[in-house]
PDB file of C-alpha atoms in Angstrom:
ATOM      1  CA  ILE V   1     -22.359  53.800 -53.752  1.00  0.00           C
ATOM      2  CA  THR V   2     -20.130  56.573 -52.593  1.00  0.00           C
ATOM      3  CA  SER V   3     -16.503  56.205 -53.137  1.00  0.00           C
ATOM      4  CA  ARG V   4     -15.924  57.238 -49.501  1.00  0.00           C
ATOM      5  CA  LEU V   5     -17.222  54.035 -47.993  1.00  0.00           C
ATOM      6  CA  GLU V   6     -14.829  51.905 -46.282  1.00  0.00           C
ATOM      7  CA  ALA V   7     -16.402  49.331 -44.618  1.00  0.00           C
ATOM      8  CA  ILE V   8     -19.999  47.742 -45.611  1.00  0.00           C
ATOM      9  CA  CYS V   9     -22.105  44.594 -43.822  1.00  0.00           C
ATOM     10  CA  LEU V  10     -24.553  43.399 -46.722  1.00  0.00           C
ATOM     11  CA  ALA V  11     -25.357  40.232 -44.079  1.00  0.00           C
ATOM     12  CA  GLY V  12     -28.819  38.121 -44.755  1.00  0.00           C
ATOM     13  CA  ASN V  13     -29.909  39.275 -48.241  1.00  0.00           C
ATOM     14  CA  LYS V  14     -30.021  37.523 -51.548  1.00  0.00           C
ATOM     15  CA  LEU V  15     -26.754  38.707 -53.614  1.00  0.00           C
ATOM     16  CA  GLN V  16     -25.518  36.943 -56.310  1.00  0.00           C
ATOM     17  CA  SER V  17     -22.685  39.462 -57.073  1.00  0.00           C
ATOM     18  CA  LEU V  18     -20.579  42.168 -55.461  1.00  0.00           C
ATOM     19  CA  ALA V  19     -20.499  44.263 -58.641  1.00  0.00           C
ATOM     20  CA  GLY V  20     -20.464  47.645 -58.056  1.00  0.00           C
ATOM     21  CA  LEU V  21     -18.924  48.028 -54.845  1.00  0.00           C
ATOM     22  CA  PRO V  22     -16.678  50.903 -54.352  1.00  0.00           C
ATOM     23  CA  THR V  23     -12.878  49.915 -54.831  1.00  0.00           C
ATOM     24  CA  GLY V  24     -11.831  51.793 -51.266  1.00  0.00           C
ATOM     25  CA  LEU V  25     -13.585  49.335 -48.964  1.00  0.00           C
ATOM     26  CA  VAL V  26     -11.535  48.109 -46.620  1.00  0.00           C
ATOM     27  CA  CYS V  27     -13.781  45.833 -44.680  1.00  0.00           C
ATOM     28  CA  LEU V  28     -16.307  43.775 -46.357  1.00  0.00           C
ATOM     29  CA  ARG V  29     -19.370  41.849 -44.372  1.00  0.00           C
ATOM     30  CA  ALA V  30     -21.480  39.577 -46.645  1.00  0.00           C
ATOM     31  CA  PRO V  31     -22.565  36.612 -44.876  1.00  0.00           C
ATOM     32  CA  SER V  32     -25.525  34.513 -45.800  1.00  0.00           C
ATOM     33  CA  ASN V  33     -26.322  35.296 -49.248  1.00  0.00           C
ATOM     34  CA  TRP V  34     -26.718  33.661 -52.623  1.00  0.00           C
ATOM     35  CA  ILE V  35     -22.800  34.774 -53.650  1.00  0.00           C
ATOM     36  CA  ARG V  36     -21.167  32.277 -56.257  1.00  0.00           C
ATOM     37  CA  PHE V  37     -17.744  31.816 -57.058  1.00  0.00           C
ATOM     38  CA  SER V  38     -16.755  28.814 -59.171  1.00  0.00           C
ATOM     39  CA  PRO V  39     -13.504  27.356 -61.210  1.00  0.00           C
ATOM     40  CA  ASN V  40     -15.573  27.300 -64.171  1.00  0.00           C
ATOM     41  CA  ASP V  41     -16.986  30.466 -64.065  1.00  0.00           C
ATOM     42  CA  GLN V  42     -16.338  32.800 -67.491  1.00  0.00           C
ATOM     43  CA  ASP V  43     -16.214  35.968 -66.270  1.00  0.00           C
ATOM     44  CA  ARG V  44     -14.581  35.389 -62.740  1.00  0.00           C
ATOM     45  CA  PHE V  45     -14.644  38.304 -60.379  1.00  0.00           C
ATOM     46  CA  MET V  46     -11.266  39.106 -58.784  1.00  0.00           C
ATOM     47  CA  PHE V  47     -11.042  40.815 -55.369  1.00  0.00           C
ATOM     48  CA  ALA V  48      -7.380  41.957 -56.525  1.00  0.00           C
ATOM     49  CA  ARG V  49      -8.826  43.653 -59.353  1.00  0.00           C
ATOM     50  CA  GLU V  50     -12.048  45.069 -58.060  1.00  0.00           C
ATOM     51  CA  LEU V  51     -11.465  45.705 -54.196  1.00  0.00           C
ATOM     52  CA  PRO V  52      -7.862  45.654 -53.899  1.00  0.00           C
ATOM     53  CA  HIS V  53      -7.537  47.605 -50.648  1.00  0.00           C
ATOM     54  CA  LEU V  54      -9.397  44.698 -48.480  1.00  0.00           C
ATOM     55  CA  GLU V  55      -8.098  43.812 -45.226  1.00  0.00           C
ATOM     56  CA  GLU V  56     -11.252  41.775 -43.819  1.00  0.00           C
ATOM     57  CA  ILE V  57     -13.753  39.747 -45.647  1.00  0.00           C
ATOM     58  CA  ASP V  58     -16.517  37.737 -44.172  1.00  0.00           C
ATOM     59  CA  LEU V  59     -18.517  35.681 -46.920  1.00  0.00           C
ATOM     60  CA  SER V  60     -19.597  32.583 -44.654  1.00  0.00           C
ATOM     61  CA  ALA V  61     -22.667  30.840 -45.777  1.00  0.00           C
ATOM     62  CA  ASN V  62     -22.533  31.465 -49.771  1.00  0.00           C
ATOM     63  CA  GLU V  63     -21.972  28.871 -52.598  1.00  0.00           C
ATOM     64  CA  ILE V  64     -18.188  30.007 -52.976  1.00  0.00           C
ATOM     65  CA  SER V  65     -15.999  26.954 -54.354  1.00  0.00           C
ATOM     66  CA  ASP V  66     -13.322  28.994 -55.899  1.00  0.00           C
ATOM     67  CA  ILE V  67     -10.762  30.511 -53.160  1.00  0.00           C
ATOM     68  CA  SER V  68      -8.622  31.720 -55.538  1.00  0.00           C
ATOM     69  CA  VAL V  69     -10.674  34.572 -56.573  1.00  0.00           C
ATOM     70  CA  PHE V  70      -8.976  36.075 -53.207  1.00  0.00           C
ATOM     71  CA  SER V  71      -5.366  36.048 -54.586  1.00  0.00           C
ATOM     72  CA  GLY V  72      -3.389  39.095 -54.716  1.00  0.00           C
ATOM     73  CA  LEU V  73      -4.892  40.817 -51.866  1.00  0.00           C
ATOM     74  CA  ARG V  74      -2.058  42.472 -50.280  1.00  0.00           C
ATOM     75  CA  HIS V  75      -3.662  44.032 -47.691  1.00  0.00           C
ATOM     76  CA  LEU V  76      -6.067  41.463 -46.565  1.00  0.00           C
ATOM     77  CA  ARG V  77      -5.905  40.157 -43.195  1.00  0.00           C
ATOM     78  CA  VAL V  78      -8.853  38.401 -42.035  1.00  0.00           C
ATOM     79  CA  LEU V  79     -10.505  35.888 -44.500  1.00  0.00           C
ATOM     80  CA  GLU V  80     -13.511  34.032 -43.238  1.00  0.00           C
ATOM     81  CA  LEU V  81     -15.503  31.488 -45.308  1.00  0.00           C
ATOM     82  CA  ASN V  82     -17.314  29.530 -42.971  1.00  0.00           C
ATOM     83  CA  ARG V  83     -20.201  27.260 -44.669  1.00  0.00           C
ATOM     84  CA  ASN V  84     -19.245  27.369 -48.316  1.00  0.00           C
ATOM     85  CA  ARG V  85     -18.209  24.647 -51.099  1.00  0.00           C
ATOM     86  CA  ILE V  86     -14.303  24.972 -50.928  1.00  0.00           C
ATOM     87  CA  ASP V  87     -12.450  21.799 -51.084  1.00  0.00           C
ATOM     88  CA  SER V  88      -8.927  23.289 -51.678  1.00  0.00           C
ATOM     89  CA  LEU V  89      -6.490  25.872 -50.760  1.00  0.00           C
ATOM     90  CA  HIS V  90      -3.966  25.515 -53.249  1.00  0.00           C
ATOM     91  CA  GLY V  91      -4.962  28.533 -55.682  1.00  0.00           C
ATOM     92  CA  LEU V  92      -4.947  31.179 -52.703  1.00  0.00           C
ATOM     93  CA  HIS V  93      -1.655  33.141 -53.588  1.00  0.00           C
ATOM     94  CA  GLY V  94      -0.356  36.457 -52.975  1.00  0.00           C
ATOM     95  CA  CYS V  95      -2.352  37.279 -49.620  1.00  0.00           C
ATOM     96  CA  ARG V  96       1.320  37.741 -47.358  1.00  0.00           C
ATOM     97  CA  ARG V  97      -0.468  39.766 -44.916  1.00  0.00           C
ATOM     98  CA  LEU V  98      -3.182  37.043 -43.849  1.00  0.00           C
ATOM     99  CA  SER V  99      -3.115  36.082 -40.389  1.00  0.00           C
ATOM    100  CA  HIS V 100      -6.794  34.656 -39.782  1.00  0.00           C
ATOM    101  CA  LEU V 101      -8.362  32.316 -42.026  1.00  0.00           C
ATOM    102  CA  ARG V 102     -11.544  30.752 -41.014  1.00  0.00           C
ATOM    103  CA  LEU V 103     -12.814  27.721 -42.751  1.00  0.00           C
ATOM    104  CA  ARG V 104     -15.459  26.211 -41.066  1.00  0.00           C
ATOM    105  CA  ASP V 105     -17.514  23.797 -42.160  1.00  0.00           C
ATOM    106  CA  ASN V 106     -16.407  23.001 -45.855  1.00  0.00           C
ATOM    107  CA  PHE V 107     -15.238  20.099 -47.495  1.00  0.00           C
ATOM    108  CA  LEU V 108     -11.675  20.484 -47.382  1.00  0.00           C
ATOM    109  CA  PHE V 109      -9.415  16.855 -47.193  1.00  0.00           C
ATOM    110  CA  SER V 110      -6.045  18.547 -46.619  1.00  0.00           C
ATOM    111  CA  LEU V 111      -4.159  21.377 -45.856  1.00  0.00           C
ATOM    112  CA  ASP V 112      -3.161  21.976 -49.124  1.00  0.00           C
ATOM    113  CA  LEU V 113      -2.434  25.897 -48.598  1.00  0.00           C
ATOM    114  CA  VAL V 114       1.289  26.811 -49.790  1.00  0.00           C
ATOM    115  CA  ALA V 115       3.044  28.333 -46.424  1.00  0.00           C
ATOM    116  CA  SER V 116       5.240  30.726 -48.161  1.00  0.00           C
ATOM    117  CA  GLU V 117       2.207  32.223 -49.841  1.00  0.00           C
ATOM    118  CA  SER V 118       0.966  33.450 -46.471  1.00  0.00           C
ATOM    119  CA  PRO V 119       3.688  33.676 -44.345  1.00  0.00           C
ATOM    120  CA  LEU V 120       2.026  35.781 -41.070  1.00  0.00           C
ATOM    121  CA  LEU V 121      -0.492  33.188 -40.371  1.00  0.00           C
ATOM    122  CA  THR V 122      -1.371  33.268 -37.161  1.00  0.00           C
ATOM    123  CA  THR V 123      -4.961  31.595 -36.668  1.00  0.00           C
ATOM    124  CA  LEU V 124      -6.266  28.555 -38.622  1.00  0.00           C
ATOM    125  CA  ASP V 125      -9.832  27.036 -38.368  1.00  0.00           C
ATOM    126  CA  MET V 126     -10.800  24.268 -40.276  1.00  0.00           C
ATOM    127  CA  PHE V 127     -13.187  23.091 -37.826  1.00  0.00           C
ATOM    128  CA  ASN V 128     -15.868  20.064 -39.384  1.00  0.00           C
ATOM    129  CA  ASN V 129     -14.206  19.516 -42.783  1.00  0.00           C
ATOM    130  CA  ARG V 130     -12.805  16.560 -43.859  1.00  0.00           C
ATOM    131  CA  LEU V 131      -8.880  16.411 -43.118  1.00  0.00           C
ATOM    132  CA  ARG V 132      -7.415  13.129 -42.917  1.00  0.00           C
ATOM    133  CA  VAL V 133      -3.823  13.880 -41.698  1.00  0.00           C
ATOM    134  CA  VAL V 134      -2.495  16.625 -39.412  1.00  0.00           C
ATOM    135  CA  PRO V 135       0.697  17.195 -41.678  1.00  0.00           C
ATOM    136  CA  ALA V 136       4.196  17.465 -40.895  1.00  0.00           C
ATOM    137  CA  SER V 137       4.278  20.631 -42.684  1.00  0.00           C
ATOM    138  CA  ILE V 138       2.508  22.589 -40.314  1.00  0.00           C
ATOM    139  CA  SER V 139       5.656  23.580 -38.927  1.00  0.00           C
ATOM    140  CA  GLU V 140       5.737  25.661 -42.480  1.00  0.00           C
ATOM    141  CA  PHE V 141       3.649  28.358 -41.031  1.00  0.00           C
ATOM    142  CA  GLY V 142       6.314  29.782 -38.991  1.00  0.00           C
ATOM    143  CA  GLN V 143       3.883  32.589 -37.192  1.00  0.00           C
ATOM    144  CA  LEU V 144       0.961  30.162 -36.689  1.00  0.00           C
ATOM    145  CA  ALA V 145      -0.239  30.201 -33.119  1.00  0.00           C
ATOM    146  CA  LYS V 146      -3.940  28.883 -33.031  1.00  0.00           C
ATOM    147  CA  VAL V 147      -5.345  25.898 -34.954  1.00  0.00           C
ATOM    148  CA  ASN V 148      -8.466  24.222 -35.032  1.00  0.00           C
ATOM    149  CA  MET V 149      -9.251  20.813 -36.594  1.00  0.00           C
ATOM    150  CA  VAL V 150     -12.013  19.627 -34.442  1.00  0.00           C
ATOM    151  CA  LYS V 151     -14.520  17.233 -35.890  1.00  0.00           C
ATOM    152  CA  ASN V 152     -12.703  16.301 -39.060  1.00  0.00           C
ATOM    153  CA  ASP V 153     -11.702  12.895 -40.397  1.00  0.00           C
ATOM    154  CA  LEU V 154      -8.632  12.878 -38.798  1.00  0.00           C
ATOM    155  CA  GLU V 155      -6.418   9.299 -39.140  1.00  0.00           C
ATOM    156  CA  LYS V 156      -3.133  10.558 -37.819  1.00  0.00           C
ATOM    157  CA  ILE V 157      -0.981  13.281 -36.611  1.00  0.00           C
ATOM    158  CA  GLU V 158       2.563  13.621 -38.086  1.00  0.00           C
ATOM    159  CA  LEU V 159       5.006  14.248 -35.277  1.00  0.00           C
ATOM    160  CA  PHE V 160       8.308  14.094 -37.437  1.00  0.00           C
ATOM    161  CA  GLY V 161       9.982  17.049 -39.004  1.00  0.00           C
ATOM    162  CA  THR V 162      10.761  20.273 -38.313  1.00  0.00           C
ATOM    163  CA  ALA V 163       9.292  21.562 -34.545  1.00  0.00           C
ATOM    164  CA  ALA V 164       6.486  23.708 -34.934  1.00  0.00           C
ATOM    165  CA  GLU V 165       7.727  26.509 -32.542  1.00  0.00           C
ATOM    166  CA  GLY V 166       5.018  28.759 -32.783  1.00  0.00           C
ATOM    167  CA  ILE V 167       1.878  26.593 -32.117  1.00  0.00           C
ATOM    168  CA  ARG V 168       0.328  27.591 -28.706  1.00  0.00           C
ATOM    169  CA  GLU V 169      -3.222  26.547 -29.152  1.00  0.00           C
ATOM    170  CA  LEU V 170      -4.127  22.775 -31.094  1.00  0.00           C
ATOM    171  CA  ARG V 171      -7.864  21.673 -30.917  1.00  0.00           C
ATOM    172  CA  LEU V 172      -7.748  18.040 -32.192  1.00  0.00           C
ATOM    173  CA  SER V 173     -11.036  17.155 -30.731  1.00  0.00           C
ATOM    174  CA  GLU V 174     -14.020  14.722 -32.045  1.00  0.00           C
ATOM    175  CA  ASN V 175     -11.213  12.797 -34.243  1.00  0.00           C
ATOM    176  CA  PRO V 176     -11.745   9.286 -32.762  1.00  0.00           C
ATOM    177  CA  LEU V 177      -9.453   7.725 -35.215  1.00  0.00           C
ATOM    178  CA  ILE V 178      -6.421  10.124 -34.626  1.00  0.00           C
ATOM    179  CA  LEU V 179      -4.726   8.049 -32.473  1.00  0.00           C
ATOM    180  CA  ARG V 180      -5.359   4.722 -33.972  1.00  0.00           C
ATOM    181  CA  ARG V 181      -2.161   4.025 -35.461  1.00  0.00           C
ATOM    182  CA  ASN V 182      -0.456   4.774 -31.978  1.00  0.00           C
ATOM    183  CA  GLY V 183      -3.399   2.404 -29.821  1.00  0.00           C
ATOM    184  CA  GLY V 184      -4.377   5.535 -28.280  1.00  0.00           C
ATOM    185  CA  VAL V 185      -1.407   6.465 -26.719  1.00  0.00           C
ATOM    186  CA  VAL V 186      -0.321  10.195 -26.524  1.00  0.00           C
ATOM    187  CA  ASP V 187       3.573  10.021 -25.925  1.00  0.00           C
ATOM    188  CA  ALA V 188       4.901  13.454 -24.600  1.00  0.00           C
ATOM    189  CA  ASP V 189       8.153  13.029 -26.061  1.00  0.00           C
ATOM    190  CA  GLN V 190       6.824  13.112 -29.710  1.00  0.00           C
ATOM    191  CA  TRP V 191       4.563  15.944 -28.927  1.00  0.00           C
ATOM    192  CA  ILE V 192       6.887  18.027 -26.952  1.00  0.00           C
ATOM    193  CA  ALA V 193       9.463  17.447 -29.783  1.00  0.00           C
ATOM    194  CA  LYS V 194       6.947  18.748 -32.324  1.00  0.00           C
ATOM    195  CA  PHE V 195       5.274  21.172 -30.346  1.00  0.00           C
ATOM    196  CA  PRO V 196       7.416  22.825 -27.869  1.00  0.00           C
ATOM    197  CA  ASN V 197       5.771  25.681 -27.077  1.00  0.00           C
ATOM    198  CA  LEU V 198       2.218  23.983 -26.883  1.00  0.00           C
ATOM    199  CA  LYS V 199       0.212  25.522 -23.848  1.00  0.00           C
ATOM    200  CA  THR V 200      -3.534  24.256 -24.637  1.00  0.00           C
ATOM    201  CA  LEU V 201      -4.592  20.975 -26.224  1.00  0.00           C
ATOM    202  CA  TYR V 202      -7.937  19.596 -27.018  1.00  0.00           C
ATOM    203  CA  LEU V 203      -8.005  15.902 -27.231  1.00  0.00           C
ATOM    204  CA  ASP V 204     -11.599  15.302 -26.451  1.00  0.00           C
ATOM    205  CA  VAL V 205     -13.384  12.094 -27.795  1.00  0.00           C
ATOM    206  CA  CYS V 206     -10.289  10.917 -29.215  1.00  0.00           C
ATOM    207  CA  SER V 207     -10.112   7.533 -27.890  1.00  0.00           C
ATOM    208  CA  VAL V 208      -6.970   8.256 -25.741  1.00  0.00           C
ATOM    209  CA  ARG V 209      -6.116   5.384 -23.681  1.00  0.00           C
ATOM    210  CA  GLN V 210      -2.756   6.561 -22.093  1.00  0.00           C
ATOM    211  CA  LEU V 211      -0.686   9.696 -22.105  1.00  0.00           C
ATOM    212  CA  SER V 212       2.888   9.261 -20.858  1.00  0.00           C
ATOM    213  CA  ARG V 213       6.496  10.032 -22.105  1.00  0.00           C
ATOM    214  CA  LEU V 214       8.662   6.916 -23.813  1.00  0.00           C
ATOM    215  CA  GLY V 215       8.811   4.021 -21.650  1.00  0.00           C
ATOM    216  CA  SER V 216       7.716   5.685 -18.250  1.00  0.00           C
ATOM    217  CA  ALA V 217       4.382   3.400 -18.350  1.00  0.00           C
ATOM    218  CA  ASP V 218       3.885  -0.161 -17.540  1.00  0.00           C
ATOM    219  CA  ASP V 219       2.172  -2.056 -20.610  1.00  0.00           C
ATOM    220  CA  ASN V 220       0.724  -4.453 -18.345  1.00  0.00           C
ATOM    221  CA  ASN V 221      -0.922  -1.784 -15.915  1.00  0.00           C
ATOM    222  CA  MET V 222      -3.192   0.790 -17.702  1.00  0.00           C
ATOM    223  CA  GLN V 223      -3.906   2.399 -14.217  1.00  0.00           C
ATOM    224  CA  SER V 224      -2.678   6.137 -13.950  1.00  0.00           C
ATOM    225  CA  VAL V 225       0.785   5.975 -13.180  1.00  0.00           C
ATOM    226  CA  VAL V 226       3.609   8.102 -11.897  1.00  0.00           C
ATOM    227  CA  SER V 227       7.089   8.487 -13.611  1.00  0.00           C
ATOM    228  CA  ALA V 228      10.039   7.952 -11.184  1.00  0.00           C
ATOM    229  CA  ASP V 229      11.890  10.936 -12.458  1.00  0.00           C
ATOM    230  CA  GLU V 230       9.176  13.648 -11.291  1.00  0.00           C
ATOM    231  CA  ASN V 231      11.192  16.732 -12.951  1.00  0.00           C
ATOM    232  CA  SER V 232       9.909  14.866 -16.199  1.00  0.00           C
ATOM    233  CA  GLY V 233       7.168  16.686 -17.863  1.00  0.00           C
ATOM    234  CA  TRP V 234       5.335  19.197 -20.362  1.00  0.00           C
ATOM    235  CA  PRO V 235       7.046  22.112 -19.441  1.00  0.00           C
ATOM    236  CA  SER V 236       4.794  24.276 -21.640  1.00  0.00           C
ATOM    237  CA  LEU V 237       1.551  22.758 -21.541  1.00  0.00           C
ATOM    238  CA  PHE V 238      -0.808  24.742 -19.377  1.00  0.00           C
ATOM    239  CA  ASN V 239      -4.221  23.592 -20.585  1.00  0.00           C
ATOM    240  CA  LEU V 240      -5.355  19.907 -21.251  1.00  0.00           C
ATOM    241  CA  SER V 241      -8.963  18.356 -21.970  1.00  0.00           C
ATOM    242  CA  LEU V 242      -9.160  14.741 -22.479  1.00  0.00           C
ATOM    243  CA  ARG V 243     -13.282  14.724 -22.481  1.00  0.00           C
ATOM    244  CA  GLY V 244     -15.132  11.444 -22.988  1.00  0.00           C
ATOM    245  CA  ASN V 245     -11.965   9.187 -23.802  1.00  0.00           C
ATOM    246  CA  ALA V 246     -11.224   5.378 -22.510  1.00  0.00           C
ATOM    247  CA  LEU V 247     -13.703   3.606 -21.217  1.00  0.00           C
ATOM    248  CA  ARG V 248     -12.507  -0.218 -20.632  1.00  0.00           C
ATOM    249  CA  PRO V 249      -9.368  -0.179 -19.535  1.00  0.00           C
ATOM    250  CA  PRO V 250      -9.421   2.896 -18.051  1.00  0.00           C
ATOM    251  CA  LEU V 251      -7.311   6.228 -19.064  1.00  0.00           C
ATOM    252  CA  ALA V 252      -3.781   5.813 -18.087  1.00  0.00           C
ATOM    253  CA  ILE V 253      -1.716   8.972 -17.419  1.00  0.00           C
ATOM    254  CA  ASP V 254       1.652   9.484 -15.995  1.00  0.00           C
ATOM    255  CA  PHE V 255       0.818  12.560 -13.669  1.00  0.00           C
ATOM    256  CA  SER V 256       4.614  13.813 -13.815  1.00  0.00           C
ATOM    257  CA  CYS V 257       3.527  14.421 -17.538  1.00  0.00           C
ATOM    258  CA  VAL V 258       1.348  17.307 -16.702  1.00  0.00           C
ATOM    259  CA  SER V 259       3.193  18.653 -13.221  1.00  0.00           C
ATOM    260  CA  ASN V 260       3.252  22.084 -14.467  1.00  0.00           C
ATOM    261  CA  MET V 261      -0.541  22.007 -15.813  1.00  0.00           C
ATOM    262  CA  LYS V 262      -2.930  24.493 -14.452  1.00  0.00           C
ATOM    263  CA  ASN V 263      -5.970  23.213 -15.987  1.00  0.00           C
ATOM    264  CA  LEU V 264      -6.963  19.381 -16.602  1.00  0.00           C
ATOM    265  CA  TYR V 265     -10.521  18.480 -17.961  1.00  0.00           C
ATOM    266  CA  ALA V 266     -11.409  14.866 -18.265  1.00  0.00           C
ATOM    267  CA  PRO V 267     -14.782  14.148 -17.553  1.00  0.00           C
ATOM    268  CA  ASP V 268     -16.717  11.632 -18.675  1.00  0.00           C
ATOM    269  CA  THR V 269     -13.649   9.773 -18.758  1.00  0.00           C
ATOM    270  CA  GLN V 270     -13.227   6.485 -16.989  1.00  0.00           C
ATOM    271  CA  MET V 271      -9.796   6.442 -15.084  1.00  0.00           C
ATOM    272  CA  SER V 272      -8.000   6.062 -11.529  1.00  0.00           C
ATOM    273  CA  LEU V 273      -5.637   8.348  -9.812  1.00  0.00           C
ATOM    274  CA  PRO V 274      -2.582   6.876  -7.924  1.00  0.00           C
ATOM    275  CA  ARG V 275      -2.353   6.553  -4.468  1.00  0.00           C
ATOM    276  CA  THR V 276      -0.090   9.676  -4.450  1.00  0.00           C
ATOM    277  CA  LEU V 277       0.585  12.760  -6.811  1.00  0.00           C
ATOM    278  CA  PRO V 278       3.506  14.231  -7.864  1.00  0.00           C
ATOM    279  CA  PRO V 279       4.000  17.825  -6.993  1.00  0.00           C
ATOM    280  CA  MET V 280       1.811  19.702  -9.087  1.00  0.00           C
ATOM    281  CA  ASN V 281       2.202  23.274  -7.894  1.00  0.00           C
ATOM    282  CA  TYR V 282       0.648  25.361 -10.578  1.00  0.00           C
ATOM    283  CA  MET V 283      -2.928  23.025 -10.777  1.00  0.00           C
ATOM    284  CA  LEU V 284      -5.848  25.405 -10.644  1.00  0.00           C
ATOM    285  CA  GLN V 285      -9.005  23.513 -11.981  1.00  0.00           C
ATOM    286  CA  LEU V 286      -9.165  19.489 -12.064  1.00  0.00           C
ATOM    287  CA  VAL V 287     -12.538  18.237 -13.603  1.00  0.00           C
ATOM    288  CA  ILE V 288     -12.589  14.408 -13.264  1.00  0.00           C
ATOM    289  CA  CYS V 289     -16.392  14.057 -12.667  1.00  0.00           C
ATOM    290  CA  ASN V 290     -18.138  10.779 -14.148  1.00  0.00           C
ATOM    291  CA  ALA V 291     -14.715   9.120 -13.723  1.00  0.00           C
ATOM    292  CA  GLY V 292     -15.544   5.946 -11.975  1.00  0.00           C
ATOM    293  CA  LEU V 293     -13.229   6.617  -9.270  1.00  0.00           C
ATOM    294  CA  THR V 294     -13.001   4.182  -6.427  1.00  0.00           C
ATOM    295  CA  GLN V 295     -10.433   6.768  -4.366  1.00  0.00           C
ATOM    296  CA  LEU V 296      -8.640   9.723  -3.908  1.00  0.00           C
ATOM    297  CA  PRO V 297      -5.118  10.145  -3.534  1.00  0.00           C
ATOM    298  CA  VAL V 298      -3.525  10.418   0.210  1.00  0.00           C
ATOM    299  CA  ASN V 299      -1.388  13.412  -0.396  1.00  0.00           C
ATOM    300  CA  MET V 300      -3.828  15.430  -3.025  1.00  0.00           C
ATOM    301  CA  GLY V 301      -3.782  18.125  -0.671  1.00  0.00           C
ATOM    302  CA  ALA V 302       0.025  18.498  -0.506  1.00  0.00           C
ATOM    303  CA  ALA V 303       0.367  17.865  -4.050  1.00  0.00           C
ATOM    304  CA  LEU V 304      -2.192  20.582  -5.477  1.00  0.00           C
ATOM    305  CA  PRO V 305      -1.354  23.336  -3.107  1.00  0.00           C
ATOM    306  CA  LEU V 306      -3.155  25.981  -5.471  1.00  0.00           C
ATOM    307  CA  LEU V 307      -6.204  23.997  -6.638  1.00  0.00           C
ATOM    308  CA  ARG V 308      -9.160  26.218  -6.225  1.00  0.00           C
ATOM    309  CA  LEU V 309     -11.626  23.902  -8.231  1.00  0.00           C
ATOM    310  CA  LEU V 310     -11.730  19.834  -7.957  1.00  0.00           C
ATOM    311  CA  ASP V 311     -14.950  18.756  -9.789  1.00  0.00           C
TER     312      ASP V 311
END
């Protein structure tokens, strides 16, 4: 193959090896092949030796179980390894320019990537793995902005330790046990402390029963409540999705916690709205269909002056 080639797509073939590719490649896309990298390989293919200039790699839907073969790629920015057999990230070293890491449909049990080895990581997609914990150490990834851990086996989220100031979007849906230790309560104070700049949060099908600030909700009344302090809230959060959560008792929301919200999605979630809402001057979309509502707040028009969609 000509040595001047910088990008190549070999998708949907039956390749078992990448030997023979020009060393000057910058972009390699070879999803849906039979490529296999295993820790037990005697003659290991090392990308830093064979293809040292790569900036983008997509080897999704192959048979890769050894992520260390990508170590030492100093120019690598995007690494996509969806639908492989990876069960650990600990062996990935020396990819200091890596910004996007996508690992959907693998066998990862923990986030064991060493943060100092990928200091510029901004996007981490671990959809449909076997993660048990959202670790407090996620804050060590200083540039991390988007995290997707939908459809794992999450049992808890560690809200202690240093704040993860960079994270703007957090997707944790379809982890029904993630809030079990907290009784299904989302304590806004703890979440704000851990994710002070979070703008988008997905908690669909996570058995959420209550969203409030510490001590603002009456434990004996699991109806939607309004905090006495209307200025208290989740200042950075603009988008919240709570689809398919509490049935009985209905989901209790302290609406002053989401007073800065622009979009609130809670379809297929049993809930009841308070008689009056606090001012929610930025709300654009409110989706609460199939919620079992018996009444609407008497001041809905005044409380939601910019509302464009009510479903």
